[in-house]
Amino acid sequence: MKYLLYIFMFFLTSCANKVYVVKDEFYGNTYYQTDYITIQDWDTTVNLRLVGKGNNIVIEAQYISSTAFSVTENNKIILKFDDNSLLTLDYIDSVKKLNKEEMYKTIKGLFTEDYYFDTYSVNAKQKVNNIGILTDIRLENSETFKNMKFPKNKATELYNLFNEMKSYN
């Protein structure tokens, strides 16, 4: 029975998102990075991850959708936290491409016969000093906006990863 408990604990820890050490041999720097934490709905995937060290942590976001929207530098990804604070991420770039793999991860991808989807992607980031528990994500552009709820378990995971990374100096 004791062995089953150890195996179960190992399985649980191996499934959780972790903070990885990244060694940049070119510059000789070391920093930390998480895997992407992903949420999906009918036609949208949002990936969030943390990159940095100590007091220099950046949250990066990828917003990928099969719903066409005009992509400009005015697109915004906005994060809302449990204390009603908002964090607007800085636009990096955007891409329109055929992407079968990303959209088959969404619910829409399971129920459609299209072999390829046009996907529209916005990438953004912002330095963060402190975060709360993430509750919502919004993509805004000149024409419209889309809101997505962020699941509590994934928000808690992101919050814990942020605090772990902040403790590294």
Short mmCIF file of N, CA and C in Angstrom, two decimals:
data_model
loop_
_atom_site.label_atom_id
_atom_site.label_comp_id
_atom_site.label_asym_id
_atom_site.label_seq_id
_atom_site.Cartn_x
_atom_site.Cartn_y
_atom_site.Cartn_z
N MET A 1 0.82 -1.20 0.00
CA MET A 1 0.00 0.00 0.00
C MET A 1 0.87 1.26 0.00
N LYS A 2 1.95 1.20 0.75
CA LYS A 2 2.85 2.35 0.83
C LYS A 2 3.43 2.67 -0.54
N TYR A 3 3.74 1.64 -1.31
CA TYR A 3 4.31 1.85 -2.65
C TYR A 3 3.30 2.50 -3.59
N LEU A 4 2.04 2.11 -3.46
CA LEU A 4 1.00 2.74 -4.28
C LEU A 4 0.89 4.23 -3.97
N LEU A 5 1.02 4.58 -2.71
CA LEU A 5 0.97 5.98 -2.32
C LEU A 5 2.13 6.76 -2.95
N TYR A 6 3.33 6.18 -2.93
CA TYR A 6 4.49 6.84 -3.55
C TYR A 6 4.31 7.00 -5.06
N ILE A 7 3.78 5.97 -5.70
CA ILE A 7 3.54 6.04 -7.14
C ILE A 7 2.50 7.11 -7.45
N PHE A 8 1.44 7.17 -6.66
CA PHE A 8 0.40 8.18 -6.85
C PHE A 8 0.96 9.58 -6.67
N MET A 9 1.78 9.79 -5.63
CA MET A 9 2.38 11.11 -5.39
C MET A 9 3.31 11.49 -6.54
N PHE A 10 4.08 10.53 -7.05
CA PHE A 10 4.96 10.81 -8.18
C PHE A 10 4.14 11.21 -9.41
N PHE A 11 3.04 10.50 -9.65
CA PHE A 11 2.19 10.80 -10.79
C PHE A 11 1.61 12.21 -10.69
N LEU A 12 1.15 12.58 -9.50
CA LEU A 12 0.58 13.92 -9.32
C LEU A 12 1.61 15.01 -9.55
N THR A 13 2.81 14.83 -9.04
CA THR A 13 3.83 15.87 -9.20
C THR A 13 4.34 15.93 -10.63
N SER A 14 4.32 14.83 -11.35
CA SER A 14 4.80 14.86 -12.73
C SER A 14 3.79 15.48 -13.67
N CYS A 15 2.51 15.54 -13.28
CA CYS A 15 1.49 16.14 -14.14
C CYS A 15 1.38 17.65 -13.96
N ALA A 16 1.89 18.17 -12.87
CA ALA A 16 1.77 19.60 -12.59
C ALA A 16 2.74 20.39 -13.45
N ASN A 17 2.37 21.63 -13.71
CA ASN A 17 3.25 22.54 -14.41
C ASN A 17 4.41 22.88 -13.49
N LYS A 18 5.60 23.03 -14.06
CA LYS A 18 6.79 23.25 -13.25
C LYS A 18 7.53 24.47 -13.74
N VAL A 19 8.43 24.94 -12.88
CA VAL A 19 9.35 26.00 -13.24
C VAL A 19 10.64 25.33 -13.69
N TYR A 20 11.10 25.69 -14.89
CA TYR A 20 12.31 25.11 -15.45
C TYR A 20 13.44 26.13 -15.44
N VAL A 21 14.65 25.64 -15.22
CA VAL A 21 15.84 26.48 -15.30
C VAL A 21 16.30 26.49 -16.76
N VAL A 22 16.50 27.68 -17.31
CA VAL A 22 16.98 27.82 -18.68
C VAL A 22 18.34 28.50 -18.61
N LYS A 23 19.36 27.83 -19.13
CA LYS A 23 20.71 28.39 -19.12
C LYS A 23 21.04 28.90 -20.51
N ASP A 24 21.26 30.20 -20.60
CA ASP A 24 21.63 30.84 -21.86
C ASP A 24 23.15 30.86 -21.94
N GLU A 25 23.70 29.90 -22.65
CA GLU A 25 25.16 29.77 -22.73
C GLU A 25 25.79 30.91 -23.52
N PHE A 26 25.06 31.53 -24.41
CA PHE A 26 25.60 32.62 -25.22
C PHE A 26 25.97 33.81 -24.34
N TYR A 27 25.02 34.22 -23.48
CA TYR A 27 25.26 35.35 -22.59
C TYR A 27 25.72 34.92 -21.20
N GLY A 28 25.59 33.64 -20.90
CA GLY A 28 25.98 33.16 -19.58
C GLY A 28 24.96 33.45 -18.50
N ASN A 29 23.72 33.70 -18.88
CA ASN A 29 22.66 34.00 -17.93
C ASN A 29 21.83 32.76 -17.62
N THR A 30 21.19 32.79 -16.49
CA THR A 30 20.23 31.76 -16.12
C THR A 30 18.91 32.45 -15.80
N TYR A 31 17.82 31.91 -16.31
CA TYR A 31 16.49 32.43 -15.97
C TYR A 31 15.54 31.25 -15.85
N TYR A 32 14.32 31.54 -15.51
CA TYR A 32 13.32 30.50 -15.25
C TYR A 32 12.13 30.69 -16.17
N GLN A 33 11.48 29.56 -16.47
CA GLN A 33 10.36 29.59 -17.40
C GLN A 33 9.41 28.45 -17.07
N THR A 34 8.13 28.69 -17.25
CA THR A 34 7.13 27.64 -17.06
C THR A 34 6.66 27.13 -18.42
N ASP A 35 6.02 25.99 -18.42
CA ASP A 35 5.31 25.55 -19.61
C ASP A 35 4.08 26.45 -19.77
N TYR A 36 3.48 26.40 -20.95
CA TYR A 36 2.24 27.15 -21.14
C TYR A 36 1.11 26.52 -20.34
N ILE A 37 0.30 27.35 -19.74
CA ILE A 37 -0.96 26.93 -19.13
C ILE A 37 -2.03 27.27 -20.16
N THR A 38 -2.81 26.29 -20.57
CA THR A 38 -3.70 26.44 -21.72
C THR A 38 -5.16 26.34 -21.30
N ILE A 39 -5.98 27.23 -21.86
CA ILE A 39 -7.44 27.09 -21.75
C ILE A 39 -8.01 27.16 -23.17
N GLN A 40 -9.16 26.50 -23.35
CA GLN A 40 -9.80 26.47 -24.66
C GLN A 40 -11.31 26.61 -24.53
N ASP A 41 -11.91 27.12 -25.59
CA ASP A 41 -13.36 27.05 -25.70
C ASP A 41 -13.68 26.63 -27.13
N TRP A 42 -14.85 26.99 -27.62
CA TRP A 42 -15.32 26.52 -28.92
C TRP A 42 -14.31 26.73 -30.04
N ASP A 43 -13.78 27.92 -30.18
CA ASP A 43 -12.90 28.21 -31.32
C ASP A 43 -11.62 28.95 -30.92
N THR A 44 -11.28 28.93 -29.64
CA THR A 44 -10.18 29.74 -29.15
C THR A 44 -9.29 28.95 -28.20
N THR A 45 -8.00 29.18 -28.31
CA THR A 45 -7.02 28.66 -27.36
C THR A 45 -6.22 29.84 -26.81
N VAL A 46 -6.02 29.86 -25.51
CA VAL A 46 -5.17 30.87 -24.88
C VAL A 46 -4.08 30.14 -24.11
N ASN A 47 -2.83 30.50 -24.38
CA ASN A 47 -1.68 29.95 -23.68
C ASN A 47 -1.02 31.06 -22.87
N LEU A 48 -0.74 30.79 -21.60
CA LEU A 48 -0.03 31.74 -20.74
C LEU A 48 1.18 31.05 -20.14
N ARG A 49 2.30 31.79 -20.02
CA ARG A 49 3.45 31.26 -19.31
C ARG A 49 4.20 32.42 -18.67
N LEU A 50 5.07 32.06 -17.74
CA LEU A 50 5.90 33.03 -17.04
C LEU A 50 7.35 32.80 -17.42
N VAL A 51 8.09 33.90 -17.60
CA VAL A 51 9.51 33.84 -17.94
C VAL A 51 10.21 34.90 -17.10
N GLY A 52 11.36 34.57 -16.53
CA GLY A 52 12.12 35.59 -15.82
C GLY A 52 12.83 35.06 -14.61
N LYS A 53 13.10 36.00 -13.67
CA LYS A 53 13.85 35.67 -12.48
C LYS A 53 13.66 36.77 -11.44
N GLY A 54 13.43 36.39 -10.19
CA GLY A 54 13.34 37.36 -9.10
C GLY A 54 12.28 38.41 -9.36
N ASN A 55 12.69 39.68 -9.40
CA ASN A 55 11.75 40.78 -9.62
C ASN A 55 11.59 41.14 -11.08
N ASN A 56 12.07 40.33 -11.97
CA ASN A 56 11.98 40.60 -13.41
C ASN A 56 11.23 39.45 -14.09
N ILE A 57 9.94 39.35 -13.83
CA ILE A 57 9.12 38.27 -14.38
C ILE A 57 8.16 38.84 -15.41
N VAL A 58 8.07 38.16 -16.54
CA VAL A 58 7.20 38.56 -17.64
C VAL A 58 6.13 37.49 -17.83
N ILE A 59 4.89 37.92 -18.01
CA ILE A 59 3.83 36.99 -18.38
C ILE A 59 3.65 37.10 -19.89
N GLU A 60 3.69 35.96 -20.58
CA GLU A 60 3.53 35.92 -22.03
C GLU A 60 2.21 35.23 -22.35
N ALA A 61 1.54 35.72 -23.39
CA ALA A 61 0.25 35.15 -23.79
C ALA A 61 0.22 34.94 -25.29
N GLN A 62 -0.41 33.84 -25.69
CA GLN A 62 -0.74 33.57 -27.09
C GLN A 62 -2.25 33.40 -27.15
N TYR A 63 -2.89 34.15 -28.02
CA TYR A 63 -4.34 34.06 -28.22
C TYR A 63 -4.54 33.54 -29.63
N ILE A 64 -5.09 32.33 -29.77
CA ILE A 64 -5.22 31.68 -31.07
C ILE A 64 -6.69 31.37 -31.30
N SER A 65 -7.22 31.80 -32.46
CA SER A 65 -8.63 31.61 -32.74
C SER A 65 -8.86 31.26 -34.20
N SER A 66 -9.91 30.49 -34.46
CA SER A 66 -10.29 30.23 -35.85
C SER A 66 -11.32 31.25 -36.32
N THR A 67 -11.78 32.11 -35.43
CA THR A 67 -12.69 33.18 -35.80
C THR A 67 -11.88 34.35 -36.33
N ALA A 68 -12.18 34.77 -37.54
CA ALA A 68 -11.40 35.84 -38.16
C ALA A 68 -11.61 37.15 -37.43
N PHE A 69 -10.53 37.85 -37.22
CA PHE A 69 -10.60 39.20 -36.70
C PHE A 69 -9.45 39.98 -37.29
N SER A 70 -9.63 41.28 -37.42
CA SER A 70 -8.55 42.09 -37.99
C SER A 70 -7.43 42.18 -36.96
N VAL A 71 -6.23 41.92 -37.40
CA VAL A 71 -5.09 41.88 -36.51
C VAL A 71 -4.23 43.11 -36.74
N THR A 72 -4.13 43.94 -35.72
CA THR A 72 -3.30 45.15 -35.81
C THR A 72 -2.53 45.30 -34.50
N GLU A 73 -1.67 46.30 -34.46
CA GLU A 73 -0.94 46.57 -33.23
C GLU A 73 -1.85 47.10 -32.14
N ASN A 74 -3.08 47.43 -32.48
CA ASN A 74 -4.04 47.90 -31.48
C ASN A 74 -4.76 46.76 -30.77
N ASN A 75 -4.51 45.51 -31.19
CA ASN A 75 -5.09 44.38 -30.47
C ASN A 75 -4.55 44.38 -29.05
N LYS A 76 -5.42 44.06 -28.11
CA LYS A 76 -5.02 44.01 -26.71
C LYS A 76 -5.43 42.69 -26.10
N ILE A 77 -4.56 42.13 -25.31
CA ILE A 77 -4.92 41.02 -24.44
C ILE A 77 -4.91 41.60 -23.03
N ILE A 78 -6.05 41.50 -22.36
CA ILE A 78 -6.20 42.09 -21.03
C ILE A 78 -6.53 40.97 -20.04
N LEU A 79 -5.81 40.94 -18.94
CA LEU A 79 -6.04 39.97 -17.89
C LEU A 79 -6.74 40.66 -16.72
N LYS A 80 -7.77 40.00 -16.18
CA LYS A 80 -8.50 40.53 -15.03
C LYS A 80 -8.29 39.58 -13.85
N PHE A 81 -7.99 40.17 -12.68
CA PHE A 81 -7.69 39.39 -11.50
C PHE A 81 -8.82 39.48 -10.48
N ASP A 82 -8.75 38.65 -9.45
CA ASP A 82 -9.84 38.56 -8.47
C ASP A 82 -10.06 39.84 -7.68
N ASP A 83 -9.10 40.74 -7.64
CA ASP A 83 -9.28 42.03 -6.96
C ASP A 83 -9.78 43.11 -7.92
N ASN A 84 -10.23 42.70 -9.12
CA ASN A 84 -10.71 43.57 -10.20
C ASN A 84 -9.62 44.42 -10.84
N SER A 85 -8.36 44.13 -10.55
CA SER A 85 -7.28 44.84 -11.24
C SER A 85 -7.13 44.27 -12.65
N LEU A 86 -6.69 45.12 -13.56
CA LEU A 86 -6.51 44.74 -14.96
C LEU A 86 -5.05 44.88 -15.34
N LEU A 87 -4.58 43.97 -16.18
CA LEU A 87 -3.22 44.03 -16.72
C LEU A 87 -3.32 43.93 -18.23
N THR A 88 -2.94 45.00 -18.93
CA THR A 88 -2.94 45.01 -20.39
C THR A 88 -1.56 44.57 -20.87
N LEU A 89 -1.55 43.51 -21.66
CA LEU A 89 -0.28 42.98 -22.17
C LEU A 89 0.14 43.76 -23.41
N ASP A 90 1.44 43.96 -23.57
CA ASP A 90 1.98 44.67 -24.73
C ASP A 90 1.99 43.75 -25.94
N TYR A 91 1.47 44.25 -27.05
CA TYR A 91 1.42 43.53 -28.32
C TYR A 91 2.85 43.22 -28.78
N ILE A 92 3.10 41.98 -29.19
CA ILE A 92 4.39 41.59 -29.78
C ILE A 92 4.24 41.44 -31.28
N ASP A 93 3.38 40.50 -31.68
CA ASP A 93 3.15 40.26 -33.10
C ASP A 93 1.87 39.47 -33.28
N SER A 94 1.52 39.26 -34.54
CA SER A 94 0.34 38.47 -34.86
C SER A 94 0.62 37.67 -36.12
N VAL A 95 -0.14 36.58 -36.26
CA VAL A 95 0.09 35.67 -37.38
C VAL A 95 -1.25 35.15 -37.87
N LYS A 96 -1.41 35.07 -39.18
CA LYS A 96 -2.55 34.37 -39.76
C LYS A 96 -1.96 33.20 -40.53
N LYS A 97 -2.39 32.00 -40.20
CA LYS A 97 -1.82 30.84 -40.88
C LYS A 97 -2.79 29.67 -40.86
N LEU A 98 -2.49 28.69 -41.68
CA LEU A 98 -3.22 27.43 -41.63
C LEU A 98 -2.59 26.60 -40.53
N ASN A 99 -3.40 26.16 -39.59
CA ASN A 99 -2.86 25.45 -38.45
C ASN A 99 -3.83 24.38 -38.01
N LYS A 100 -3.58 23.17 -38.42
CA LYS A 100 -4.46 22.06 -38.07
C LYS A 100 -4.33 21.68 -36.60
N GLU A 101 -3.13 21.62 -36.12
CA GLU A 101 -2.89 21.10 -34.77
C GLU A 101 -3.55 21.95 -33.69
N GLU A 102 -3.39 23.26 -33.73
CA GLU A 102 -3.94 24.12 -32.68
C GLU A 102 -5.45 24.03 -32.61
N MET A 103 -6.11 24.03 -33.74
CA MET A 103 -7.56 24.09 -33.70
C MET A 103 -8.20 22.74 -33.40
N TYR A 104 -7.49 21.64 -33.65
CA TYR A 104 -8.05 20.36 -33.25
C TYR A 104 -8.07 20.20 -31.74
N LYS A 105 -7.37 21.07 -31.03
CA LYS A 105 -7.40 21.04 -29.57
C LYS A 105 -8.68 21.68 -29.04
N THR A 106 -9.37 22.46 -29.84
CA THR A 106 -10.58 23.13 -29.38
C THR A 106 -11.79 22.24 -29.62
N ILE A 107 -12.89 22.60 -29.02
CA ILE A 107 -14.13 21.83 -29.18
C ILE A 107 -14.59 21.89 -30.63
N LYS A 108 -14.48 23.05 -31.26
CA LYS A 108 -14.88 23.19 -32.66
C LYS A 108 -14.13 22.20 -33.54
N GLY A 109 -12.87 21.99 -33.24
CA GLY A 109 -12.05 21.07 -34.03
C GLY A 109 -12.53 19.64 -33.96
N LEU A 110 -13.22 19.28 -32.89
CA LEU A 110 -13.72 17.92 -32.74
C LEU A 110 -14.98 17.67 -33.56
N PHE A 111 -15.74 18.73 -33.87
CA PHE A 111 -17.03 18.57 -34.51
C PHE A 111 -17.10 19.06 -35.95
N THR A 112 -16.00 19.36 -36.54
CA THR A 112 -16.02 19.85 -37.91
C THR A 112 -15.18 18.94 -38.78
N GLU A 113 -15.48 18.93 -40.06
CA GLU A 113 -14.77 18.07 -40.99
C GLU A 113 -13.67 18.81 -41.74
N ASP A 114 -13.51 20.09 -41.48
CA ASP A 114 -12.45 20.83 -42.16
C ASP A 114 -11.10 20.22 -41.82
N TYR A 115 -10.28 20.05 -42.85
CA TYR A 115 -8.97 19.47 -42.61
C TYR A 115 -8.01 20.51 -42.04
N TYR A 116 -8.11 21.73 -42.50
CA TYR A 116 -7.27 22.81 -41.98
C TYR A 116 -8.15 23.98 -41.56
N PHE A 117 -7.68 24.71 -40.60
CA PHE A 117 -8.34 25.92 -40.16
C PHE A 117 -7.42 27.09 -40.43
N ASP A 118 -8.00 28.22 -40.82
CA ASP A 118 -7.24 29.46 -40.76
C ASP A 118 -7.22 29.85 -39.29
N THR A 119 -6.05 30.11 -38.75
CA THR A 119 -5.99 30.57 -37.37
C THR A 119 -5.42 31.97 -37.33
N TYR A 120 -5.89 32.72 -36.40
CA TYR A 120 -5.47 34.10 -36.19
C TYR A 120 -4.86 34.16 -34.79
N SER A 121 -3.65 34.61 -34.71
CA SER A 121 -2.93 34.54 -33.45
C SER A 121 -2.39 35.91 -33.06
N VAL A 122 -2.52 36.25 -31.79
CA VAL A 122 -1.94 37.48 -31.24
C VAL A 122 -1.03 37.07 -30.09
N ASN A 123 0.19 37.58 -30.09
CA ASN A 123 1.15 37.32 -29.03
C ASN A 123 1.42 38.61 -28.27
N ALA A 124 1.46 38.52 -26.95
CA ALA A 124 1.65 39.72 -26.13
C ALA A 124 2.37 39.34 -24.85
N LYS A 125 2.96 40.35 -24.19
CA LYS A 125 3.64 40.10 -22.92
C LYS A 125 3.64 41.38 -22.08
N GLN A 126 3.94 41.22 -20.79
CA GLN A 126 4.04 42.36 -19.89
C GLN A 126 4.82 41.95 -18.65
N LYS A 127 5.68 42.83 -18.17
CA LYS A 127 6.39 42.59 -16.92
C LYS A 127 5.39 42.73 -15.77
N VAL A 128 5.50 41.83 -14.79
CA VAL A 128 4.60 41.86 -13.65
C VAL A 128 5.40 41.86 -12.36
N ASN A 129 4.97 42.66 -11.41
CA ASN A 129 5.60 42.70 -10.09
C ASN A 129 4.84 41.86 -9.08
N ASN A 130 3.54 41.76 -9.30
CA ASN A 130 2.69 41.00 -8.41
C ASN A 130 1.41 40.66 -9.16
N ILE A 131 0.88 39.49 -8.90
CA ILE A 131 -0.39 39.11 -9.53
C ILE A 131 -1.30 38.51 -8.47
N GLY A 132 -2.58 38.59 -8.75
CA GLY A 132 -3.58 37.92 -7.92
C GLY A 132 -4.01 36.65 -8.64
N ILE A 133 -5.20 36.22 -8.33
CA ILE A 133 -5.77 35.04 -8.99
C ILE A 133 -6.48 35.52 -10.25
N LEU A 134 -6.05 35.03 -11.39
CA LEU A 134 -6.62 35.42 -12.69
C LEU A 134 -8.05 34.89 -12.81
N THR A 135 -8.97 35.75 -13.25
CA THR A 135 -10.37 35.33 -13.40
C THR A 135 -10.86 35.36 -14.84
N ASP A 136 -10.39 36.35 -15.63
CA ASP A 136 -10.89 36.52 -16.99
C ASP A 136 -9.76 36.97 -17.92
N ILE A 137 -9.96 36.67 -19.21
CA ILE A 137 -9.06 37.14 -20.26
C ILE A 137 -9.92 37.78 -21.34
N ARG A 138 -9.47 38.90 -21.88
CA ARG A 138 -10.20 39.57 -22.95
C ARG A 138 -9.24 39.88 -24.09
N LEU A 139 -9.69 39.62 -25.31
CA LEU A 139 -8.99 40.09 -26.51
C LEU A 139 -9.83 41.21 -27.09
N GLU A 140 -9.22 42.37 -27.27
CA GLU A 140 -9.90 43.51 -27.88
C GLU A 140 -9.22 43.86 -29.17
N ASN A 141 -10.03 44.21 -30.16
CA ASN A 141 -9.49 44.83 -31.37
C ASN A 141 -10.43 45.97 -31.76
N SER A 142 -10.19 46.57 -32.89
CA SER A 142 -10.98 47.75 -33.27
C SER A 142 -12.44 47.42 -33.54
N GLU A 143 -12.75 46.17 -33.83
CA GLU A 143 -14.11 45.80 -34.20
C GLU A 143 -14.92 45.18 -33.07
N THR A 144 -14.27 44.43 -32.20
CA THR A 144 -15.02 43.65 -31.23
C THR A 144 -14.12 43.25 -30.07
N PHE A 145 -14.66 42.42 -29.20
CA PHE A 145 -13.86 41.84 -28.13
C PHE A 145 -14.41 40.46 -27.81
N LYS A 146 -13.59 39.66 -27.15
CA LYS A 146 -14.02 38.33 -26.72
C LYS A 146 -13.50 38.11 -25.31
N ASN A 147 -14.38 37.68 -24.42
CA ASN A 147 -14.02 37.37 -23.04
C ASN A 147 -13.98 35.87 -22.84
N MET A 148 -13.07 35.43 -22.01
CA MET A 148 -12.99 34.03 -21.60
C MET A 148 -12.78 33.98 -20.10
N LYS A 149 -13.50 33.09 -19.43
CA LYS A 149 -13.28 32.84 -18.01
C LYS A 149 -12.03 31.98 -17.86
N PHE A 150 -11.25 32.24 -16.83
CA PHE A 150 -10.06 31.45 -16.57
C PHE A 150 -10.38 30.51 -15.41
N PRO A 151 -10.24 29.20 -15.60
CA PRO A 151 -10.61 28.24 -14.55
C PRO A 151 -9.82 28.48 -13.26
N LYS A 152 -10.50 28.34 -12.14
CA LYS A 152 -9.90 28.61 -10.82
C LYS A 152 -8.67 27.75 -10.57
N ASN A 153 -8.71 26.46 -10.95
CA ASN A 153 -7.56 25.59 -10.68
C ASN A 153 -6.33 26.03 -11.47
N LYS A 154 -6.52 26.46 -12.70
CA LYS A 154 -5.39 26.92 -13.51
C LYS A 154 -4.90 28.29 -13.05
N ALA A 155 -5.82 29.12 -12.58
CA ALA A 155 -5.44 30.43 -12.05
C ALA A 155 -4.60 30.27 -10.78
N THR A 156 -4.99 29.34 -9.93
CA THR A 156 -4.21 29.07 -8.72
C THR A 156 -2.84 28.52 -9.08
N GLU A 157 -2.78 27.67 -10.08
CA GLU A 157 -1.50 27.13 -10.55
C GLU A 157 -0.59 28.25 -11.05
N LEU A 158 -1.13 29.16 -11.84
CA LEU A 158 -0.35 30.29 -12.35
C LEU A 158 0.14 31.17 -11.19
N TYR A 159 -0.72 31.43 -10.24
CA TYR A 159 -0.37 32.24 -9.06
C TYR A 159 0.77 31.59 -8.27
N ASN A 160 0.67 30.28 -8.04
CA ASN A 160 1.71 29.57 -7.29
C ASN A 160 3.03 29.54 -8.05
N LEU A 161 2.98 29.35 -9.37
CA LEU A 161 4.20 29.38 -10.17
C LEU A 161 4.86 30.75 -10.13
N PHE A 162 4.04 31.81 -10.18
CA PHE A 162 4.58 33.17 -10.10
C PHE A 162 5.32 33.37 -8.77
N ASN A 163 4.70 32.96 -7.67
CA ASN A 163 5.34 33.12 -6.36
C ASN A 163 6.60 32.28 -6.23
N GLU A 164 6.60 31.09 -6.83
CA GLU A 164 7.81 30.27 -6.82
C GLU A 164 8.93 30.95 -7.59
N MET A 165 8.61 31.46 -8.79
CA MET A 165 9.64 32.14 -9.60
C MET A 165 10.14 33.40 -8.91
N LYS A 166 9.26 34.11 -8.24
CA LYS A 166 9.66 35.36 -7.58
C LYS A 166 10.66 35.09 -6.46
N SER A 167 10.60 33.90 -5.88
CA SER A 167 11.51 33.58 -4.78
C SER A 167 12.93 33.26 -5.27
N TYR A 168 13.09 33.02 -6.57
CA TYR A 168 14.42 32.72 -7.12
C TYR A 168 15.16 34.03 -7.39
N ASN A 169 16.37 34.11 -6.95
CA ASN A 169 17.17 35.32 -7.20
C ASN A 169 18.40 35.01 -7.98
#
